[in-house]
């Protein structure tokens, strides 16, 4: 063997790979005649992120001869045209995610169904007048509000287009996984065994877990998850505005109980995402429609949480800024008022934060909420997931073109490093923001008030913040 | 990769052509089951795939006009001489090639066969045989499009015979890829002194510095045996990251791509017509 390579065992000083090879239940040795079908990649979880993963790989030129399977517990979702009413589950799609969906051919379909671009984002504090406004100087869109059903429908169409490579198993829940022993033991199957609820079995060289924040893949792989339940639930609903308007602004106000956001769906409709205490959320969901609408308007317009002290301090800081930077204070606009709520559109779900300590193991990778769960206040959840998909697809494509074993930790670790670096900072920042804004204590309010005002006045900080969230 | 062509102790005059040293065989038998541990003794060979597979792949793609990026080496017949546990055969097989891997150590072939058996695609595309190169010459005249001899020629006692055999089993205008170690002070210090004597990572005696091959000598032998050397490029191993990269200097490890003369050229004893080169890190030998 060669000189330099013989000089050392080649063990890297960084992550000890030995720790990533678990000694789980042995994969059963089957005779060749009885072997379950072998796939190159199995994606477990057919939500937006899992479907995007399967679609992107299916369209990758280096995966032309590979076999991919997508496992989805629910039924197939596809619409030729959307129903008149809007769905209450929507996502804020960043320009980066739009580009990604474009690259796998799904964005055109989304545009042909329905979506709402927004040009401006106003975020402000209920305890003071401090606010921050994000706006693009050019005429580009800042982001898009899209119903999750629309994204799913578009991705389903893209999967259909590569049905010869990607096999989608609907109504197929994976109930068990059997892991191979470490890569060099020769006498048992080296592949991951997947058992479905109906007893069918699959084998795969790489298992991608896209099965949400309660990921079974993650649990069975014994990957530690740092998680924290917020004392909050999110209430969602579809709202109708009092009067038609351009409605190209996304509004978010931080109340002491949690942020309330109004995301535009059309000139007359908006989607509500109101994060608040569990009790308050239950109240909101059960109260009559009129009271519900009043609560929303009051949440956006009322000044009940102001205190004189904070108001004065805020005003003082604002005059300082306007001396130093005349254009640094923006005019606070008023959000549209709400007239009524779509019946049956009110729902609530609990919120939490989670981060998997590892995104990958031998023959396993986690993407989307299975890897990281974030508070909706930053509107980032699915964008992080699409970012994971784009990154993993890039590494798998290169690995395929190098003839590598797709389940090899070597390239999986590169994916993990890249994404953890990006995701952890955003998760931490979102968590900090959530805690910072969950209080009425004057010092903290002042801190965040001045912080927000300062950030609003300083273009470099704002630009970087927005660029980070646009990816 | 670590095949054992050791004809006689004396160089350069060899008389016997097919005896393989049983001492060397025993040494590698002990490690036969370690081939596929990406973190073990063969870790650096695993990571060498990251540069030698793209090198082979891209060279062959640049010479071909009709390929599909999803199956780039489809239709190409490759012989991997000294294939060991099949570390290089498998990626080449995944890229679509029909691969024959030969190695004189039976345990290596057994390991390679077992490892490929779980993947039906590879099981079909790759054939392993426990054999030396000379033993297959008779039945494989001008059979292969490509020969790969990676980390092999530094173990060969009679390099010229080895090259002649390669030429016999290679089709006209076929490609020969070699990776090996240069014979320099640096390779002595790092490869023998540090690796074997100081750190004791490689058992003493695994390598003989005398057998390391300078690129000039290799080029000369190739050119005088009907090959045209197209590319010579240095390789460097970074032990901290466990990764390989290309470098200008060939003072340690290096890779060579040579092309066998075409049928018309063989009778006229001239080189094949010039081809597109992808990497020119040092001057290739002139025409005959």
Short mmCIF file of C-alpha atoms in Angstrom, two decimals, chain B residues 4-287:
data_model
loop_
_atom_site.label_atom_id
_atom_site.label_comp_id
_atom_site.label_asym_id
_atom_site.label_seq_id
_atom_site.Cartn_x
_atom_site.Cartn_y
_atom_site.Cartn_z
CA UNK B 4 1.28 -10.05 -4.61
CA UNK B 5 3.31 -10.53 -7.70
CA UNK B 6 6.60 -11.54 -6.40
CA UNK B 7 8.44 -13.59 -8.90
CA UNK B 8 11.95 -13.87 -7.56
CA UNK B 9 13.93 -11.95 -5.02
CA UNK B 10 16.42 -10.68 -7.57
CA UNK B 11 15.67 -7.74 -9.78
CA UNK B 12 15.62 -6.97 -12.65
CA UNK B 13 16.39 -10.41 -14.06
CA UNK B 14 13.49 -12.71 -13.38
CA UNK B 15 13.31 -16.25 -14.51
CA UNK B 16 10.15 -17.66 -12.96
CA UNK B 17 6.82 -16.11 -13.98
CA UNK B 18 4.04 -17.40 -11.84
CA UNK B 19 5.10 -18.24 -8.32
CA UNK B 20 3.52 -16.11 -5.68
CA UNK B 21 5.33 -15.81 -2.37
CA UNK B 22 3.43 -17.79 0.26
CA UNK B 23 4.83 -15.57 3.00
CA UNK B 24 3.17 -12.53 1.43
CA UNK B 25 -0.06 -14.46 1.01
CA UNK B 26 -0.18 -15.31 4.71
CA UNK B 27 0.36 -11.68 5.64
CA UNK B 28 -2.66 -10.57 3.63
CA UNK B 29 -4.78 -13.53 4.62
CA UNK B 30 -4.76 -12.22 8.17
CA UNK B 31 -6.30 -8.98 6.98
CA UNK B 32 -8.75 -10.53 4.49
CA UNK B 33 -11.80 -9.85 6.63
CA UNK B 34 -10.80 -6.24 7.27
CA UNK B 35 -11.32 -4.97 3.77
CA UNK B 36 -14.76 -3.51 4.29
CA UNK B 37 -14.22 -1.77 7.58
CA UNK B 38 -14.16 1.84 6.42
CA UNK B 39 -12.45 2.80 9.65
CA UNK B 40 -9.96 -0.04 9.85
CA UNK B 41 -6.63 -0.95 8.27
CA UNK B 42 -7.89 -0.19 4.79
CA UNK B 43 -9.48 3.16 5.62
CA UNK B 44 -7.10 5.08 3.39
CA UNK B 45 -7.85 2.81 0.43
CA UNK B 46 -11.56 3.44 0.96
CA UNK B 47 -11.02 7.18 0.91
CA UNK B 48 -8.74 6.87 -2.12
CA UNK B 49 -11.88 5.99 -4.05
CA UNK B 50 -12.88 9.63 -3.69
CA UNK B 51 -10.19 10.61 -6.18
CA UNK B 52 -9.38 7.49 -8.19
CA UNK B 53 -12.99 6.69 -9.17
CA UNK B 54 -13.65 10.21 -10.55
CA UNK B 55 -10.22 10.06 -12.26
CA UNK B 56 -11.10 6.84 -14.08
CA UNK B 57 -14.67 7.88 -14.73
CA UNK B 58 -13.91 11.34 -16.11
CA UNK B 59 -11.01 10.10 -18.26
CA UNK B 60 -13.22 7.46 -19.84
CA UNK B 61 -16.11 9.91 -20.30
CA UNK B 62 -13.82 12.40 -22.00
CA UNK B 63 -12.78 9.71 -24.47
CA UNK B 64 -16.29 8.63 -25.26
CA UNK B 65 -19.00 10.43 -27.16
CA UNK B 66 -21.93 8.25 -26.28
CA UNK B 67 -22.77 7.90 -22.61
CA UNK B 68 -25.55 8.51 -20.13
CA UNK B 69 -24.78 10.35 -16.93
CA UNK B 70 -27.02 7.98 -15.02
CA UNK B 71 -24.94 5.00 -16.13
CA UNK B 72 -21.62 6.50 -17.22
CA UNK B 73 -19.51 3.35 -17.58
CA UNK B 74 -22.17 1.17 -19.13
CA UNK B 75 -20.78 -1.23 -21.72
CA UNK B 76 -17.17 -0.87 -20.60
CA UNK B 77 -15.23 -4.02 -19.63
CA UNK B 78 -12.77 -3.40 -16.86
CA UNK B 79 -10.09 -5.65 -15.36
CA UNK B 80 -9.02 -4.78 -11.81
CA UNK B 81 -5.64 -6.44 -11.21
CA UNK B 82 -4.97 -7.06 -7.53
CA UNK B 83 -8.52 -6.21 -6.58
CA UNK B 84 -8.19 -7.25 -2.94
CA UNK B 85 -11.62 -7.20 -1.29
CA UNK B 86 -13.21 -5.41 -4.23
CA UNK B 87 -13.00 -1.86 -2.90
CA UNK B 88 -12.55 -0.39 -6.37
CA UNK B 89 -14.59 -2.97 -8.30
CA UNK B 90 -17.82 -2.09 -6.54
CA UNK B 91 -17.91 1.67 -7.35
CA UNK B 92 -16.95 0.92 -10.96
CA UNK B 93 -19.70 -1.69 -11.08
CA UNK B 94 -22.22 0.78 -9.67
CA UNK B 95 -21.32 3.19 -12.47
CA UNK B 96 -22.34 0.56 -15.00
CA UNK B 97 -19.12 -1.19 -15.98
CA UNK B 98 -18.66 -4.97 -16.33
CA UNK B 99 -15.82 -5.64 -13.94
CA UNK B 100 -13.52 -8.62 -13.57
CA UNK B 101 -11.47 -8.56 -10.39
CA UNK B 102 -8.46 -10.84 -9.96
CA UNK B 103 -6.27 -11.38 -6.92
CA UNK B 104 -3.97 -14.28 -6.04
CA UNK B 105 -5.10 -14.36 -2.38
CA UNK B 106 -8.11 -16.67 -2.24
CA UNK B 107 -9.41 -15.20 0.98
CA UNK B 108 -9.57 -11.77 -0.62
CA UNK B 109 -11.65 -13.15 -3.47
CA UNK B 110 -13.90 -14.90 -0.99
CA UNK B 111 -14.45 -11.67 0.92
CA UNK B 112 -15.09 -9.76 -2.29
CA UNK B 113 -17.58 -12.36 -3.54
CA UNK B 114 -19.47 -12.37 -0.29
CA UNK B 115 -19.64 -8.61 -0.08
CA UNK B 116 -21.08 -8.16 -3.57
CA UNK B 117 -23.56 -11.01 -3.13
CA UNK B 118 -26.11 -8.93 -1.22
CA UNK B 119 -26.52 -6.45 -4.07
CA UNK B 120 -28.12 -8.14 -7.10
CA UNK B 121 -26.95 -5.42 -9.48
CA UNK B 122 -23.32 -5.74 -8.41
CA UNK B 123 -23.49 -9.52 -8.21
CA UNK B 124 -24.28 -9.54 -11.91
CA UNK B 125 -21.83 -6.87 -13.03
CA UNK B 126 -18.73 -8.03 -11.13
CA UNK B 127 -16.91 -11.35 -11.47
CA UNK B 128 -14.07 -12.29 -9.15
CA UNK B 129 -11.36 -14.84 -9.80
CA UNK B 130 -8.48 -16.02 -7.68
CA UNK B 131 -5.66 -15.78 -10.15
CA UNK B 132 -2.53 -13.96 -11.19
CA UNK B 133 -2.38 -11.80 -14.29
CA UNK B 134 -0.32 -14.24 -16.34
CA UNK B 135 -2.77 -17.04 -15.67
CA UNK B 136 -5.59 -15.26 -17.45
CA UNK B 137 -3.61 -13.94 -20.41
CA UNK B 138 -4.20 -17.06 -22.46
CA UNK B 139 -8.01 -16.89 -22.33
CA UNK B 140 -8.34 -13.09 -22.31
CA UNK B 141 -6.36 -11.79 -25.25
CA UNK B 142 -7.51 -8.25 -26.11
CA UNK B 143 -10.64 -8.69 -24.02
CA UNK B 144 -10.76 -5.61 -21.82
CA UNK B 145 -11.43 -1.96 -22.58
CA UNK B 146 -9.74 -0.83 -19.38
CA UNK B 147 -7.22 -2.24 -16.91
CA UNK B 148 -6.84 -0.80 -13.44
CA UNK B 149 -3.75 -1.64 -11.39
CA UNK B 150 -4.11 0.44 -8.25
CA UNK B 151 -1.51 0.07 -5.49
CA UNK B 152 -0.14 -3.01 -7.22
CA UNK B 153 2.99 -2.28 -9.23
CA UNK B 154 5.01 -1.52 -6.11
CA UNK B 155 4.63 -5.21 -5.23
CA UNK B 156 5.58 -6.52 -8.62
CA UNK B 157 9.11 -7.85 -9.05
CA UNK B 158 9.09 -7.93 -12.83
CA UNK B 159 7.35 -4.78 -13.89
CA UNK B 160 8.09 -5.15 -17.58
CA UNK B 161 6.44 -8.57 -17.77
CA UNK B 162 3.50 -7.17 -15.89
CA UNK B 163 3.10 -4.36 -18.40
CA UNK B 164 3.47 -6.74 -21.31
CA UNK B 165 0.68 -8.91 -19.88
CA UNK B 166 -1.49 -5.84 -19.46
CA UNK B 167 -0.92 -5.00 -23.10
CA UNK B 168 -1.91 -8.50 -24.16
CA UNK B 169 -5.27 -8.53 -22.41
CA UNK B 170 -6.12 -4.95 -23.32
CA UNK B 171 -7.95 -4.05 -26.51
CA UNK B 172 -6.19 -1.72 -28.92
CA UNK B 173 -6.63 1.90 -27.75
CA UNK B 174 -7.69 0.55 -24.38
CA UNK B 175 -6.82 2.45 -21.20
CA UNK B 176 -4.48 1.45 -18.40
CA UNK B 177 -4.77 3.19 -15.02
CA UNK B 178 -2.04 2.79 -12.44
CA UNK B 179 -1.67 4.28 -8.96
CA UNK B 180 1.51 3.64 -7.04
CA UNK B 181 4.31 5.11 -4.93
CA UNK B 182 7.37 7.00 -6.06
CA UNK B 183 10.85 6.00 -4.99
CA UNK B 184 12.14 9.11 -3.25
CA UNK B 185 13.73 10.11 0.02
CA UNK B 186 10.34 11.41 1.11
CA UNK B 187 8.58 8.14 0.43
CA UNK B 188 11.30 6.34 2.36
CA UNK B 189 10.91 8.61 5.37
CA UNK B 190 7.14 8.56 5.45
CA UNK B 191 6.36 5.17 4.05
CA UNK B 192 9.01 2.98 5.58
CA UNK B 193 10.53 4.79 8.56
CA UNK B 194 7.43 6.49 9.97
CA UNK B 195 4.79 3.97 8.99
CA UNK B 196 6.65 0.76 9.67
CA UNK B 197 9.47 1.45 12.07
CA UNK B 198 8.26 4.35 14.20
CA UNK B 199 4.51 4.10 14.39
CA UNK B 200 4.31 0.38 13.69
CA UNK B 201 1.05 0.84 11.88
CA UNK B 202 2.09 -1.26 8.93
CA UNK B 203 3.90 -4.47 9.83
CA UNK B 204 7.60 -4.18 9.16
CA UNK B 205 8.54 -5.56 5.80
CA UNK B 206 5.19 -4.91 4.14
CA UNK B 207 6.88 -2.54 1.77
CA UNK B 208 10.24 -2.59 0.20
CA UNK B 209 11.45 0.82 -0.78
CA UNK B 210 13.51 -0.85 -3.49
CA UNK B 211 10.31 -1.85 -5.22
CA UNK B 212 8.78 1.62 -5.29
CA UNK B 213 8.57 2.84 -8.86
CA UNK B 214 9.59 6.32 -10.01
CA UNK B 215 7.20 7.76 -12.58
CA UNK B 216 10.00 8.24 -15.10
CA UNK B 217 10.81 4.53 -15.01
CA UNK B 218 7.14 3.59 -15.29
CA UNK B 219 6.61 5.96 -18.20
CA UNK B 220 9.65 4.60 -19.97
CA UNK B 221 8.50 1.01 -19.59
CA UNK B 222 5.02 1.89 -20.77
CA UNK B 223 6.17 3.81 -23.81
CA UNK B 224 8.54 1.07 -24.89
CA UNK B 225 5.81 -1.54 -24.64
CA UNK B 226 3.23 0.00 -26.92
CA UNK B 227 1.60 2.47 -24.55
CA UNK B 228 1.24 6.20 -24.82
CA UNK B 229 1.27 7.95 -21.45
CA UNK B 230 -1.46 10.58 -21.34
CA UNK B 231 -1.55 11.77 -17.75
CA UNK B 232 0.71 11.65 -14.71
CA UNK B 233 -0.55 13.28 -11.54
CA UNK B 234 0.64 13.41 -7.94
CA UNK B 235 -1.62 12.38 -5.04
CA UNK B 236 -1.49 13.42 -1.41
CA UNK B 237 -3.02 11.84 1.68
CA UNK B 238 -4.06 14.09 4.56
CA UNK B 239 -4.01 11.90 7.67
CA UNK B 240 -5.89 14.42 9.82
CA UNK B 241 -8.90 14.48 7.54
CA UNK B 242 -8.42 10.98 6.19
CA UNK B 243 -8.77 12.28 2.65
CA UNK B 244 -6.86 12.32 -0.61
CA UNK B 245 -6.26 15.15 -3.02
CA UNK B 246 -4.39 15.79 -6.24
CA UNK B 247 -1.13 17.65 -6.20
CA UNK B 248 1.52 18.79 -8.67
CA UNK B 249 4.39 16.88 -7.16
CA UNK B 250 4.71 13.14 -7.78
CA UNK B 251 7.25 12.66 -5.01
CA UNK B 252 4.94 10.48 -2.91
CA UNK B 253 1.94 8.84 -4.53
CA UNK B 254 0.92 9.29 -8.12
CA UNK B 255 -1.51 8.13 -10.77
CA UNK B 256 -0.92 7.38 -14.44
CA UNK B 257 -3.24 7.04 -17.39
CA UNK B 258 -1.82 5.35 -20.49
CA UNK B 259 -3.42 4.22 -23.72
CA UNK B 260 -2.45 1.16 -25.73
CA UNK B 261 -1.54 1.77 -29.33
CA UNK B 262 -4.30 1.27 -31.86
CA UNK B 263 -4.40 -1.72 -34.21
CA UNK B 264 -3.12 0.27 -37.17
CA UNK B 265 -0.40 1.86 -35.07
CA UNK B 266 0.89 -1.43 -33.72
CA UNK B 267 2.03 -2.52 -37.13
CA UNK B 268 3.56 0.88 -37.81
CA UNK B 269 5.11 1.18 -34.34
CA UNK B 270 3.89 4.71 -33.79
CA UNK B 271 1.73 6.06 -31.03
CA UNK B 272 -2.03 6.41 -31.12
CA UNK B 273 -3.34 9.74 -32.39
CA UNK B 274 -3.35 12.39 -29.69
CA UNK B 275 -6.41 12.39 -27.45
CA UNK B 276 -7.97 15.07 -25.29
CA UNK B 277 -6.11 15.24 -22.01
CA UNK B 278 -7.93 16.14 -18.87
CA UNK B 279 -5.05 16.67 -16.50
CA UNK B 280 -1.54 17.56 -17.49
CA UNK B 281 0.48 17.92 -14.34
CA UNK B 282 3.81 16.91 -15.75
CA UNK B 283 5.21 16.43 -19.20
CA UNK B 284 4.20 13.19 -20.80
CA UNK B 285 6.83 11.19 -22.60
CA UNK B 286 7.47 12.11 -26.20
CA UNK B 287 6.45 9.95 -29.11
#
